[in-house]
Amino acid sequence: MSIAVSSIHRSRRLRRNAIPLLSILLVAVFLFPLYWLAVTSFKTESEIFRTPPTLFPHQFDVKSYTEQLTSSNYNIMQGFRNSALIAFGALAISTLLAIPASYGLARFSIAGKHLMLLLFLVTQMLPASLILTPLFILYKQFGLLHAPFWATILANATAGIPFTIVTLRTYFITLPKELEESAKIDGCNIFTTFWRIMLPIALPGVVVAMVFSFLFAWGDLIYGMTFISKEHMRPITAGIYNFLGFQRTSWNHSMAFGMVSILPVVFIFIFVQKFIVSGLTNGAVKG
Amino acid sequence: MGKSKERIAGYLFVLPALIYMLFFVGYPVIDNIRLSLIDVNVMNFSSGDHPFVGLENYKILQREGILATTLTNTIVYTIGCIIIQFICGLGFAMLFSIPFRMAARLRGLVMISWLLPATITAMVFKYMFSADGIVNELLMQVGLIPDPIKWLVEPVTAMLVLVVANTWIGIPFNMILITSGLTTIPKDLYESAAIDGANTMKRFFKITLPLLKPTILSLLVLGFIYTFRVFDLVLITTHGGPVDATQMMSTYAYKLSFDEFKYSQGAALSNVMLLVLLVVGFVYMRLVNREEKA
């Protein structure tokens, strides 16, 4: 009897201590690449080539950042600005087009609705490399390669639009229909109902959709490096691609670049983490 | 009147997005098929004189072994990734489903790898797996290897690095979907199984896994589709090398179109890619339909 009790006791204690400890350890190992990114960006060139590598910078150095603020070769601020321009542009287009569309597909009976949904779902899954060559030729014909920011923004919006529609539609469907009926009684027409009633209620879903539309374009490499030929107009990701192509990679400079580029991601992540889980499971599983 | 007015409103809501996608994705997909059947290269790109060549572009890809190499590489990479990230994702999901104080916060932290630009992830892994990188250093200190491994120089290890890097990105996605799948399993099933004397292992294989089947199915298919189209990660980490050992369909299509200016061959290769994705998607839908009917 007492043996049984003490074994239960022991297993409780195990659960209380061992599992959290194990979890923390696992997550720490999992996040090590991020730590390594940060640490490397603060090391000096000579410390990077030291063996064994130092787990923490002995000499905390911000030169990798400051040197690139003034560099004409590839300027860190310029890269940031370019990436931001592309990401906000794509976000604007996908928000304007896709949020109404997701509401329309959730609430109205439209002919060919299922086909449209399937189309959006499929376009979400297509590889960028598939549409790249035809888009390039199309852009060339329309002279859009002379406005490479636009070319890149327009292409990047094609990732955010289907994602927004697929995830946000399921969100709108879960909202009670009575909301719209009472809005109608209060004198709202279809558009004011959408704008004043439904949109504010769906805000958590809207935030997730917008965050992802932004992040897709923020992380874009393929469109930016294909449509933008001028070095100083390219996004950070393309800058990194160039950096790594050099004969001898300057890791601390590259990592400093990486740090600047993940800054907005980490920032967004902290604020919307909670929404993302629900938004993602909505779209991916039930969509 | 109300109904038809609503219908018109519905179209007004939906059509702008639909037209946009048809123009910027639909048209390119169709045009890609046309491109693959004619010959557009650097010589005749601007002249507009593009002879019809039928399936010649596809035949060239097959003859030169490009199709076999890139298809094999992409499939090996994709299967490797989805299996490993599924197992790790399942592990994390199960671990964090145990109620303890920090579970939710830790689960949240894991998610960040999924949101980072693939370019950054690729760069960090390239650095960690470089000849004098931290991975070699750790393995040597533990005594697992006597000399540094040239991870990115050998075909097999280069592929392994790609799989590891992509698994790192893919784990959160798997974890989240499995976590939400786990919440749909009724708690009393476990309780009654425990009363019947089923141990943890038995409960996992007899209850958890079977009831997760729909989640697992969609995870593997979505995982396949999203992994199969890899581009950034490979371009940055290995650039398709050594030689063509990690050259994927997407990276090779890019190389054909934008490094060698063989636009039509690039188009042909990406059409094969589309075909594979369509087949997988079709099989998936059949499976889901059968599941729903059963």
JSON list of C-alpha atoms in Angstrom, two decimals, chain B residues 168-253:
[
{"chain": "B", "resi": 168, "resn": "TRP", "atom": "CA", "xyz": [13.14, 23.16, -38.51]},
{"chain": "B", "resi": 169, "resn": "ILE", "atom": "CA", "xyz": [10.74, 25.37, -40.43]},
{"chain": "B", "resi": 170, "resn": "GLY", "atom": "CA", "xyz": [8.07, 22.68, -40.74]},
{"chain": "B", "resi": 171, "resn": "ILE", "atom": "CA", "xyz": [7.86, 21.40, -37.16]},
{"chain": "B", "resi": 172, "resn": "PRO", "atom": "CA", "xyz": [5.63, 24.23, -35.84]},
{"chain": "B", "resi": 173, "resn": "PHE", "atom": "CA", "xyz": [3.15, 23.75, -38.66]},
{"chain": "B", "resi": 174, "resn": "ASN", "atom": "CA", "xyz": [2.87, 20.06, -37.84]},
{"chain": "B", "resi": 175, "resn": "MET", "atom": "CA", "xyz": [2.78, 20.71, -34.12]},
{"chain": "B", "resi": 176, "resn": "ILE", "atom": "CA", "xyz": [-0.05, 23.22, -34.34]},
{"chain": "B", "resi": 177, "resn": "LEU", "atom": "CA", "xyz": [-2.25, 21.09, -36.57]},
{"chain": "B", "resi": 178, "resn": "ILE", "atom": "CA", "xyz": [-1.68, 18.00, -34.43]},
{"chain": "B", "resi": 179, "resn": "THR", "atom": "CA", "xyz": [-2.37, 20.02, -31.29]},
{"chain": "B", "resi": 180, "resn": "SER", "atom": "CA", "xyz": [-5.72, 21.11, -32.65]},
{"chain": "B", "resi": 181, "resn": "GLY", "atom": "CA", "xyz": [-6.38, 17.54, -33.76]},
{"chain": "B", "resi": 182, "resn": "LEU", "atom": "CA", "xyz": [-5.66, 16.34, -30.22]},
{"chain": "B", "resi": 183, "resn": "THR", "atom": "CA", "xyz": [-8.26, 18.69, -28.74]},
{"chain": "B", "resi": 184, "resn": "THR", "atom": "CA", "xyz": [-10.97, 16.99, -30.79]},
{"chain": "B", "resi": 185, "resn": "ILE", "atom": "CA", "xyz": [-10.36, 13.64, -29.08]},
{"chain": "B", "resi": 186, "resn": "PRO", "atom": "CA", "xyz": [-12.85, 13.22, -26.23]},
{"chain": "B", "resi": 187, "resn": "LYS", "atom": "CA", "xyz": [-11.13, 13.03, -22.82]},
{"chain": "B", "resi": 188, "resn": "ASP", "atom": "CA", "xyz": [-13.39, 10.28, -21.47]},
{"chain": "B", "resi": 189, "resn": "LEU", "atom": "CA", "xyz": [-12.02, 7.87, -24.08]},
{"chain": "B", "resi": 190, "resn": "TYR", "atom": "CA", "xyz": [-8.68, 8.01, -22.32]},
{"chain": "B", "resi": 191, "resn": "GLU", "atom": "CA", "xyz": [-10.30, 7.72, -18.92]},
{"chain": "B", "resi": 192, "resn": "SER", "atom": "CA", "xyz": [-12.26, 4.61, -19.75]},
{"chain": "B", "resi": 193, "resn": "ALA", "atom": "CA", "xyz": [-9.19, 3.09, -21.43]},
{"chain": "B", "resi": 194, "resn": "ALA", "atom": "CA", "xyz": [-7.19, 3.80, -18.29]},
{"chain": "B", "resi": 195, "resn": "ILE", "atom": "CA", "xyz": [-9.86, 2.06, -16.21]},
{"chain": "B", "resi": 196, "resn": "ASP", "atom": "CA", "xyz": [-9.62, -0.92, -18.55]},
{"chain": "B", "resi": 197, "resn": "GLY", "atom": "CA", "xyz": [-5.92, -1.04, -17.75]},
{"chain": "B", "resi": 198, "resn": "ALA", "atom": "CA", "xyz": [-4.48, 0.32, -21.01]},
{"chain": "B", "resi": 199, "resn": "ASN", "atom": "CA", "xyz": [-1.04, 1.82, -20.48]},
{"chain": "B", "resi": 200, "resn": "THR", "atom": "CA", "xyz": [0.25, 5.02, -22.06]},
{"chain": "B", "resi": 201, "resn": "MET", "atom": "CA", "xyz": [1.72, 3.27, -25.11]},
{"chain": "B", "resi": 202, "resn": "LYS", "atom": "CA", "xyz": [-1.45, 1.36, -25.74]},
{"chain": "B", "resi": 203, "resn": "ARG", "atom": "CA", "xyz": [-3.60, 4.47, -25.39]},
{"chain": "B", "resi": 204, "resn": "PHE", "atom": "CA", "xyz": [-1.37, 6.29, -27.87]},
{"chain": "B", "resi": 205, "resn": "PHE", "atom": "CA", "xyz": [-1.57, 3.58, -30.52]},
{"chain": "B", "resi": 206, "resn": "LYS", "atom": "CA", "xyz": [-5.19, 2.54, -29.95]},
{"chain": "B", "resi": 207, "resn": "ILE", "atom": "CA", "xyz": [-6.81, 5.94, -29.37]},
{"chain": "B", "resi": 208, "resn": "THR", "atom": "CA", "xyz": [-4.61, 8.90, -30.26]},
{"chain": "B", "resi": 209, "resn": "LEU", "atom": "CA", "xyz": [-3.20, 7.77, -33.59]},
{"chain": "B", "resi": 210, "resn": "PRO", "atom": "CA", "xyz": [-6.40, 6.30, -35.07]},
{"chain": "B", "resi": 211, "resn": "LEU", "atom": "CA", "xyz": [-8.43, 9.36, -34.11]},
{"chain": "B", "resi": 212, "resn": "LEU", "atom": "CA", "xyz": [-5.77, 11.68, -35.50]},
{"chain": "B", "resi": 213, "resn": "LYS", "atom": "CA", "xyz": [-5.95, 9.96, -38.88]},
{"chain": "B", "resi": 214, "resn": "PRO", "atom": "CA", "xyz": [-7.79, 12.75, -40.73]},
{"chain": "B", "resi": 215, "resn": "THR", "atom": "CA", "xyz": [-5.38, 15.34, -39.31]},
{"chain": "B", "resi": 216, "resn": "ILE", "atom": "CA", "xyz": [-2.38, 13.23, -40.23]},
{"chain": "B", "resi": 217, "resn": "LEU", "atom": "CA", "xyz": [-3.67, 12.69, -43.74]},
{"chain": "B", "resi": 218, "resn": "SER", "atom": "CA", "xyz": [-4.17, 16.39, -44.45]},
{"chain": "B", "resi": 219, "resn": "LEU", "atom": "CA", "xyz": [-0.86, 17.21, -42.77]},
{"chain": "B", "resi": 220, "resn": "LEU", "atom": "CA", "xyz": [1.10, 14.85, -44.96]},
{"chain": "B", "resi": 221, "resn": "VAL", "atom": "CA", "xyz": [-0.56, 16.07, -48.13]},
{"chain": "B", "resi": 222, "resn": "LEU", "atom": "CA", "xyz": [-0.27, 19.77, -47.27]},
{"chain": "B", "resi": 223, "resn": "GLY", "atom": "CA", "xyz": [3.29, 19.08, -46.14]},
{"chain": "B", "resi": 224, "resn": "PHE", "atom": "CA", "xyz": [4.05, 17.45, -49.46]},
{"chain": "B", "resi": 225, "resn": "ILE", "atom": "CA", "xyz": [2.61, 20.33, -51.45]},
{"chain": "B", "resi": 226, "resn": "TYR", "atom": "CA", "xyz": [4.36, 23.05, -49.47]},
{"chain": "B", "resi": 227, "resn": "THR", "atom": "CA", "xyz": [7.66, 21.19, -49.31]},
{"chain": "B", "resi": 228, "resn": "PHE", "atom": "CA", "xyz": [7.73, 20.10, -52.92]},
{"chain": "B", "resi": 229, "resn": "ARG", "atom": "CA", "xyz": [7.85, 23.68, -54.15]},
{"chain": "B", "resi": 230, "resn": "VAL", "atom": "CA", "xyz": [10.95, 24.60, -52.12]},
{"chain": "B", "resi": 231, "resn": "PHE", "atom": "CA", "xyz": [13.08, 27.31, -53.67]},
{"chain": "B", "resi": 232, "resn": "ASP", "atom": "CA", "xyz": [14.68, 29.89, -51.35]},
{"chain": "B", "resi": 233, "resn": "LEU", "atom": "CA", "xyz": [16.07, 27.36, -48.91]},
{"chain": "B", "resi": 234, "resn": "VAL", "atom": "CA", "xyz": [17.92, 25.38, -51.56]},
{"chain": "B", "resi": 235, "resn": "LEU", "atom": "CA", "xyz": [19.08, 28.39, -53.52]},
{"chain": "B", "resi": 236, "resn": "ILE", "atom": "CA", "xyz": [20.71, 29.93, -50.45]},
{"chain": "B", "resi": 237, "resn": "THR", "atom": "CA", "xyz": [22.01, 26.83, -48.68]},
{"chain": "B", "resi": 238, "resn": "THR", "atom": "CA", "xyz": [23.44, 24.71, -51.48]},
{"chain": "B", "resi": 239, "resn": "HIS", "atom": "CA", "xyz": [22.55, 26.50, -54.72]},
{"chain": "B", "resi": 240, "resn": "GLY", "atom": "CA", "xyz": [21.65, 23.07, -56.06]},
{"chain": "B", "resi": 241, "resn": "GLY", "atom": "CA", "xyz": [25.14, 21.77, -55.47]},
{"chain": "B", "resi": 242, "resn": "PRO", "atom": "CA", "xyz": [27.44, 19.94, -55.10]},
{"chain": "B", "resi": 243, "resn": "VAL", "atom": "CA", "xyz": [27.19, 19.59, -58.90]},
{"chain": "B", "resi": 244, "resn": "ASP", "atom": "CA", "xyz": [23.43, 18.93, -59.19]},
{"chain": "B", "resi": 245, "resn": "ALA", "atom": "CA", "xyz": [23.01, 16.71, -56.14]},
{"chain": "B", "resi": 246, "resn": "THR", "atom": "CA", "xyz": [20.47, 18.97, -54.45]},
{"chain": "B", "resi": 247, "resn": "GLN", "atom": "CA", "xyz": [19.07, 20.59, -57.54]},
{"chain": "B", "resi": 248, "resn": "MET", "atom": "CA", "xyz": [15.27, 20.69, -57.16]},
{"chain": "B", "resi": 249, "resn": "MET", "atom": "CA", "xyz": [12.68, 21.10, -59.90]},
{"chain": "B", "resi": 250, "resn": "SER", "atom": "CA", "xyz": [12.04, 24.69, -58.89]},
{"chain": "B", "resi": 251, "resn": "THR", "atom": "CA", "xyz": [15.68, 25.72, -58.66]},
{"chain": "B", "resi": 252, "resn": "TYR", "atom": "CA", "xyz": [16.53, 24.02, -61.92]},
{"chain": "B", "resi": 253, "resn": "ALA", "atom": "CA", "xyz": [13.58, 25.60, -63.67]}
]
